[in-house]
CSV table of C-alpha atoms and ligand atoms in Angstrom, one decimal:
chain,number,residue,atom,x,y,z
A,1,UNK,CA,28.0,28.6,-11.0
A,2,UNK,CA,26.6,30.1,-14.1
A,3,UNK,CA,29.4,32.2,-16.0
A,4,UNK,CA,27.3,35.3,-17.0
A,5,UNK,CA,30.2,36.5,-19.5
A,6,UNK,CA,29.8,33.3,-21.7
A,7,UNK,CA,27.5,33.8,-24.6
A,8,UNK,CA,24.8,31.1,-24.2
A,9,UNK,CA,23.6,28.9,-27.0
A,10,UNK,CA,19.9,29.4,-25.9
A,11,UNK,CA,18.7,32.3,-24.0
A,12,UNK,CA,19.1,31.9,-20.3
A,13,UNK,CA,15.9,32.2,-18.2
A,14,UNK,CA,16.0,34.1,-15.0
A,15,UNK,CA,13.1,33.3,-12.7
A,16,UNK,CA,12.0,36.4,-11.1
A,17,UNK,CA,11.2,35.4,-7.5
A,18,UNK,CA,8.7,38.4,-7.3
A,19,UNK,CA,6.0,36.0,-8.4
A,20,UNK,CA,7.0,33.2,-6.1
A,21,UNK,CA,5.3,32.2,-3.1
A,22,UNK,CA,6.9,34.2,-0.2
A,23,UNK,CA,5.8,31.7,2.2
A,24,UNK,CA,7.6,28.8,0.6
A,25,UNK,CA,10.3,30.8,-1.2
A,26,UNK,CA,13.0,28.0,-1.1
A,27,UNK,CA,10.6,25.3,-2.2
A,28,UNK,CA,9.3,27.4,-5.1
A,29,UNK,CA,13.0,28.5,-6.2
A,30,UNK,CA,13.8,24.7,-6.0
A,31,UNK,CA,10.9,23.6,-8.2
A,32,UNK,CA,11.8,26.4,-11.0
A,33,UNK,CA,15.5,25.5,-10.9
A,34,UNK,CA,14.8,21.9,-11.3
A,35,UNK,CA,12.4,22.6,-14.3
A,36,UNK,CA,15.2,24.5,-16.1
A,37,UNK,CA,15.9,28.0,-14.8
A,38,UNK,CA,19.2,29.0,-15.2
A,39,UNK,CA,19.3,31.7,-12.6
A,40,UNK,CA,17.1,33.6,-10.2
A,41,UNK,CA,16.3,37.3,-10.4
A,42,UNK,CA,15.8,39.1,-7.4
A,43,UNK,CA,13.7,42.4,-7.5
A,44,UNK,CA,14.6,45.0,-4.9
A,45,UNK,CA,12.2,48.0,-4.5
A,46,UNK,CA,12.7,50.7,-2.0
A,47,UNK,CA,9.4,52.5,-2.1
A,48,UNK,CA,10.8,55.6,-3.5
A,49,UNK,CA,12.2,54.9,-7.0
A,50,UNK,CA,9.0,52.7,-7.4
A,51,UNK,CA,6.0,52.8,-4.9
A,52,UNK,CA,6.4,49.3,-4.0
A,53,UNK,CA,8.6,47.7,-1.2
A,54,UNK,CA,9.8,44.0,-1.7
A,55,UNK,CA,13.0,42.6,-0.5
A,56,UNK,CA,16.7,43.1,0.5
A,57,UNK,CA,19.9,41.6,1.7
A,58,UNK,CA,18.2,39.3,4.2
A,59,UNK,CA,16.2,37.7,1.3
A,60,UNK,CA,19.4,37.4,-0.7
A,61,UNK,CA,21.2,35.8,2.1
A,62,UNK,CA,18.3,33.2,2.7
A,63,UNK,CA,18.3,32.2,-0.8
A,64,UNK,CA,22.1,31.7,-0.9
A,65,UNK,CA,21.9,29.5,2.4
A,66,UNK,CA,19.6,27.2,0.6
A,67,UNK,CA,21.2,27.3,-3.0
A,68,UNK,CA,25.0,27.6,-2.7
A,69,UNK,CA,25.7,27.5,-6.6
A,70,UNK,CA,22.8,29.3,-8.0
A,71,UNK,CA,23.5,32.6,-9.8
A,72,UNK,CA,21.7,35.6,-8.1
A,73,UNK,CA,20.9,38.2,-10.5
A,74,UNK,CA,19.7,41.4,-8.2
A,75,UNK,CA,17.8,44.0,-9.9
A,76,UNK,CA,17.8,47.3,-7.6
A,77,UNK,CA,14.8,49.6,-8.3
A,78,UNK,CA,16.0,51.9,-5.7
A,79,UNK,CA,17.2,55.8,-5.5
A,80,UNK,CA,20.3,54.9,-3.8
A,81,UNK,CA,22.1,51.8,-5.1
A,82,UNK,CA,25.4,52.8,-3.8
A,83,UNK,CA,24.0,52.1,0.0
A,84,UNK,CA,23.7,48.5,-1.0
A,85,UNK,CA,26.9,47.2,-2.9
A,86,UNK,CA,28.9,45.6,-0.2
A,87,UNK,CA,26.0,44.2,1.9
A,88,UNK,CA,24.6,42.7,-1.1
A,89,UNK,CA,28.0,41.1,-2.0
A,90,UNK,CA,28.4,39.9,1.3
A,91,UNK,CA,24.6,38.5,1.3
A,92,UNK,CA,25.6,36.4,-1.8
A,93,UNK,CA,24.5,38.5,-4.8
A,94,UNK,CA,26.4,37.6,-8.1
A,95,UNK,CA,25.1,40.4,-10.1
A,96,UNK,CA,24.2,43.9,-9.0
A,97,UNK,CA,22.3,46.0,-11.6
A,98,UNK,CA,21.3,49.6,-11.0
A,99,UNK,CA,19.1,52.3,-13.1
A,100,UNK,CA,20.6,54.8,-15.4
A,101,UNK,CA,17.6,56.8,-14.1
A,102,UNK,CA,19.3,57.3,-10.8
A,103,UNK,CA,22.7,58.2,-12.2
A,104,UNK,CA,24.5,61.4,-13.5
A,105,UNK,CA,23.6,62.9,-15.9
A,106,UNK,CA,19.9,61.9,-16.0
A,107,UNK,CA,19.7,62.8,-12.1
A,108,UNK,CA,22.2,65.5,-11.7
A,109,UNK,CA,23.0,64.8,-8.1
A,110,UNK,CA,22.6,61.0,-8.5
A,111,UNK,CA,25.1,58.3,-8.4
A,112,UNK,CA,28.4,58.3,-10.6
A,113,UNK,CA,27.9,55.1,-12.7
A,114,UNK,CA,31.6,54.7,-13.4
A,115,UNK,CA,32.6,54.8,-9.7
A,116,UNK,CA,29.6,52.4,-8.8
A,117,UNK,CA,30.8,49.9,-11.4
A,118,UNK,CA,34.4,49.7,-9.8
A,119,UNK,CA,32.8,49.2,-6.3
A,120,UNK,CA,30.6,46.4,-7.6
A,121,UNK,CA,33.7,44.8,-9.3
A,122,UNK,CA,35.8,45.2,-6.0
A,123,UNK,CA,33.1,43.5,-4.1
A,124,UNK,CA,33.3,40.5,-6.4
A,125,UNK,CA,29.9,41.2,-8.3
A,126,UNK,CA,29.3,41.4,-12.1
A,127,UNK,CA,28.0,44.8,-12.8
A,128,UNK,CA,24.8,45.6,-14.7
A,129,UNK,CA,22.9,48.7,-15.6
A,130,UNK,CA,19.1,49.1,-16.3
A,131,UNK,CA,17.0,51.3,-18.4
A,132,UNK,CA,13.3,52.0,-17.9
A,133,UNK,CA,10.9,52.2,-20.9
A,134,UNK,CA,10.1,56.0,-20.8
A,135,UNK,CA,14.0,56.5,-20.7
A,136,UNK,CA,15.0,57.6,-24.6
A,137,UNK,CA,17.5,56.1,-26.7
A,138,UNK,CA,19.6,59.2,-26.7
A,139,UNK,CA,19.6,59.1,-22.7
A,140,UNK,CA,20.7,55.4,-22.9
A,141,UNK,CA,23.4,56.4,-25.3
A,142,UNK,CA,24.6,59.1,-22.9
A,143,UNK,CA,24.0,57.3,-19.6
A,144,UNK,CA,25.0,53.7,-20.5
A,145,UNK,CA,27.1,54.1,-23.7
A,146,UNK,CA,30.3,55.2,-22.0
A,147,UNK,CA,30.2,52.3,-19.5
A,148,UNK,CA,29.3,49.4,-21.9
A,149,UNK,CA,32.5,47.8,-22.2
A,150,UNK,CA,32.5,47.7,-18.4
A,151,UNK,CA,29.3,46.0,-17.9
A,152,UNK,CA,28.6,42.2,-17.7
A,153,UNK,CA,24.9,43.0,-18.4
A,154,UNK,CA,22.5,45.6,-19.7
A,155,UNK,CA,19.0,45.2,-18.7
A,156,UNK,CA,16.1,46.7,-20.8
A,157,UNK,CA,12.9,47.0,-18.8
A,158,UNK,CA,9.9,46.1,-21.1
A,159,UNK,CA,7.3,47.4,-18.5
A,160,UNK,CA,7.4,50.2,-16.0
A,161,UNK,CA,9.0,48.7,-13.0
A,162,UNK,CA,7.1,48.0,-9.6
A,163,UNK,CA,5.3,44.9,-10.2
A,164,UNK,CA,4.8,41.8,-12.0
A,165,UNK,CA,2.0,40.7,-14.5
A,166,UNK,CA,2.0,43.9,-16.5
A,167,UNK,CA,1.9,43.9,-20.5
A,168,UNK,CA,4.9,44.0,-22.5
A,169,UNK,CA,5.9,47.4,-24.1
A,170,UNK,CA,7.4,46.6,-27.8
A,171,UNK,CA,8.6,50.0,-28.4
A,172,UNK,CA,11.6,49.2,-26.1
A,173,UNK,CA,12.8,46.6,-28.7
A,174,UNK,CA,14.6,49.5,-30.5
A,175,UNK,CA,17.0,50.0,-27.3
A,176,UNK,CA,17.6,46.2,-27.3
A,177,UNK,CA,18.5,46.3,-31.0
A,178,UNK,CA,20.9,49.4,-30.2
A,179,UNK,CA,22.6,47.4,-27.5
A,180,UNK,CA,23.0,44.4,-29.5
A,181,UNK,CA,24.9,46.4,-32.3
A,182,UNK,CA,27.2,47.7,-29.7
A,183,UNK,CA,27.9,45.5,-26.7
A,184,UNK,CA,30.9,42.9,-26.7
A,185,UNK,CA,30.2,39.1,-26.7
A,186,UNK,CA,31.1,39.0,-23.0
A,187,UNK,CA,28.1,41.4,-22.0
A,188,UNK,CA,24.6,39.9,-21.8
A,189,UNK,CA,21.4,41.8,-22.8
A,190,UNK,CA,18.7,41.2,-20.5
A,191,UNK,CA,14.9,42.0,-20.9
A,192,UNK,CA,12.6,42.1,-17.9
A,193,UNK,CA,8.8,42.5,-17.9
A,194,UNK,CA,5.6,40.9,-19.8
A,195,UNK,CA,7.7,38.2,-21.1
A,196,UNK,CA,5.7,35.2,-22.1
A,197,UNK,CA,5.5,32.7,-24.8
A,198,UNK,CA,4.2,35.5,-27.3
A,199,UNK,CA,6.7,37.9,-26.3
A,200,UNK,CA,9.9,36.3,-25.7
A,201,UNK,CA,10.7,35.5,-29.4
A,202,UNK,CA,10.5,39.4,-30.0
A,203,UNK,CA,12.9,39.9,-27.4
A,204,UNK,CA,15.3,37.1,-28.6
A,205,UNK,CA,15.1,38.5,-32.0
A,206,UNK,CA,16.1,41.9,-31.1
A,207,UNK,CA,19.1,40.5,-29.3
A,208,UNK,CA,18.3,39.6,-25.7
A,209,UNK,CA,19.9,36.4,-24.3
A,210,UNK,CA,18.5,36.6,-20.6
A,211,UNK,CA,14.9,36.3,-20.2
A,212,UNK,CA,13.3,37.4,-16.9
A,213,UNK,CA,10.1,35.9,-16.2
A,214,UNK,CA,7.8,36.2,-13.1
A,215,UNK,CA,4.1,35.9,-13.8
A,216,UNK,CA,4.4,33.7,-16.9
A,217,UNK,CA,6.5,31.1,-15.0
A,218,UNK,CA,5.4,30.9,-11.5
A,219,UNK,CA,1.6,31.4,-12.7
A,220,UNK,CA,1.9,28.5,-15.0
A,221,UNK,CA,0.8,24.9,-14.1
A,222,UNK,CA,3.3,23.6,-16.4
A,223,UNK,CA,6.4,25.5,-15.6
A,224,UNK,CA,8.9,23.1,-17.3
A,225,UNK,CA,6.9,23.6,-20.6
A,226,UNK,CA,7.2,27.4,-20.2
A,227,UNK,CA,11.0,27.2,-19.7
A,228,UNK,CA,11.6,24.9,-22.6
A,229,UNK,CA,9.3,26.9,-25.0
A,230,UNK,CA,11.2,30.3,-23.9
A,231,UNK,CA,14.6,28.6,-24.6
A,232,UNK,CA,13.6,27.6,-27.8
A,233,UNK,CA,12.6,31.1,-28.8
A,234,UNK,CA,14.7,32.3,-31.8
A,235,UNK,CA,15.8,28.7,-32.5
B,1,LIG,C1,9.1,44.5,-12.5
B,1,LIG,C2,10.1,43.5,-12.1
B,1,LIG,C3,10.1,42.5,-12.9
B,1,LIG,C4,8.9,41.5,-12.7
B,1,LIG,C5,8.6,40.8,-14.0
B,1,LIG,O1,9.4,45.8,-11.8
B,1,LIG,O2,11.6,44.0,-12.4
B,1,LIG,O3,11.3,41.5,-12.6
B,1,LIG,O4,9.1,40.6,-11.8
B,1,LIG,O5,7.3,40.3,-13.9
B,1,LIG,P1,6.7,39.6,-15.1
B,1,LIG,O6,7.5,38.6,-15.7
B,1,LIG,O7,5.2,39.1,-14.6
B,1,LIG,O8,6.1,40.7,-16.0
B,2,LIG,ZN1,13.5,42.7,-12.4
């Protein structure tokens, strides 16, 4: 099993199964893993935080049944992440990443991030926090800053969440650089959205070391070449 707290020599490639064939999920996961993907990224959407509905504990459990030693990075685009900590851990999630936008102080009656982080650790998972493109650097500083040393991963969204196949928003790179200057070597910086062979080098240069890819990977007829080129970014 991948140790997410170890700084990787090359960016880790997280295959986002949102663009996999849902009717052949295990097969498609096996294919990208055999072609060099380091981990699987699972996008959970609740129809409230974002309009779309995707998958939950049963999908995590299903993937875990087929892949006992693959790291499962679960990205919760949901209003109430606290409702899912224990059930996702039981289903086999390794990392549980929740949005700063659903936590205090951005959402006054939202979750307490510190308490959520403790529950995620107690459940045996790595905690991650996520920031959306419209969320400012000041809001990031206030909402994630105090928890940086408790996180295994900070995720900078480079598209507005909700679906695959959107264009990369370069303005978010400021947040990636801000995080890079502050995080410890044991914390990864992940970027998610619109990453392809043109945009990945920019993400890596700004400090990202986990690259999420859905459409650029699953939509390619040479998936091995895509992974190889993404890993070479910044070399
Ligand atoms: C977007 C999801 C992403 C998405 C990325 O809401 O969080 O993980 O699958 O898709 P691409 O790589 O196609 O932009
Ligand atoms: Zn995602």
